[in-house]
Short mmCIF file of C-alpha atoms in Angstrom, two decimals:
data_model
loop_
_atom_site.label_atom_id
_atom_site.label_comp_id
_atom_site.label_asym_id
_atom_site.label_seq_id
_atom_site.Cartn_x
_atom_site.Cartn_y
_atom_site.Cartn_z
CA UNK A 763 184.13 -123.30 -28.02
CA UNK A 764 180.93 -125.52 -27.92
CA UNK A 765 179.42 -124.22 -30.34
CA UNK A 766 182.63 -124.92 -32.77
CA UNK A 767 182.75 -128.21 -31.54
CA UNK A 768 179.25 -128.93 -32.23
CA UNK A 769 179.32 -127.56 -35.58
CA UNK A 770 182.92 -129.49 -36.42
CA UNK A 771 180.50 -132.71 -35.43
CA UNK A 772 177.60 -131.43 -37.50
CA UNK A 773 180.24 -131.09 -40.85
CA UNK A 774 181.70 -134.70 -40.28
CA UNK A 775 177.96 -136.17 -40.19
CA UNK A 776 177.37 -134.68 -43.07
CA UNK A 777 180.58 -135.54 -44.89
CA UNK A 778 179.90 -138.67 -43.85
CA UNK A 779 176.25 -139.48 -44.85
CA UNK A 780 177.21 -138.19 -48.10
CA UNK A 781 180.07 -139.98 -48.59
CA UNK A 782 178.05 -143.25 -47.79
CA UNK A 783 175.12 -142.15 -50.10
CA UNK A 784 177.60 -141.89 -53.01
CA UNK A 785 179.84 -144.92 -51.89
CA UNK A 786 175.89 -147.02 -51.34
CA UNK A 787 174.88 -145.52 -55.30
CA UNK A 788 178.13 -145.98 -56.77
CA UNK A 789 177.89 -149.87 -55.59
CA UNK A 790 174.42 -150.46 -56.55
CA UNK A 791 175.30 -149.25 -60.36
CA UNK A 792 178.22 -151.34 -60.30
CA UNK A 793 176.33 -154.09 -58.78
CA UNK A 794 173.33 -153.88 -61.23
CA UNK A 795 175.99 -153.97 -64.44
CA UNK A 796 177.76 -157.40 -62.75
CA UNK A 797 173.92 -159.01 -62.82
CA UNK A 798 173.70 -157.89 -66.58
CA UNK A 799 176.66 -158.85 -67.73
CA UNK A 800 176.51 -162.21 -66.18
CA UNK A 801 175.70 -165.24 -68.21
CA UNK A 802 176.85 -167.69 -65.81
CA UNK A 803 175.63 -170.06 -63.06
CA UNK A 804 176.61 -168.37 -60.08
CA UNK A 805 174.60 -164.97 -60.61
CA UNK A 806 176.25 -162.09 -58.05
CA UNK A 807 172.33 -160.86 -57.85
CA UNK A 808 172.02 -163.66 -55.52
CA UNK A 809 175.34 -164.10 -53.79
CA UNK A 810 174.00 -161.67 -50.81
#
C-alpha cells in the first residue's frame, strides 16, 4: 500500500514539474513576442 502511495506521489510531482516547465516556456515565448511587438511607452519587458 506504501509503496502505491509513494509512487501515486512520485507521478503527481512529475505531472506537475512538467506541467510548470511547459506552462513557465509557453509564457516566456509569449512574453518575448509582447516585447517585440511593442512600439509603445509602457514596454511589458519592464512591467515585472
Amino acid at each position: 500500500m506504501l509503496v502505491a502511495i509513494t509512487l501515486f506521489a512520485m507521478c503527481i510531482v512529475t505531472g506537475f514539474s512538467m506541467f510548470y516547465m511547459f506552462i513557465s516556456s509557453l509564457w516566456r515565448l509569449l512574453f518575448s513576442n509582447a516585447c517585440q511587438i511593442s512600439t509603445s511607452h509602457v514596454n511589458p519587458c519592464f512591467s515585472l
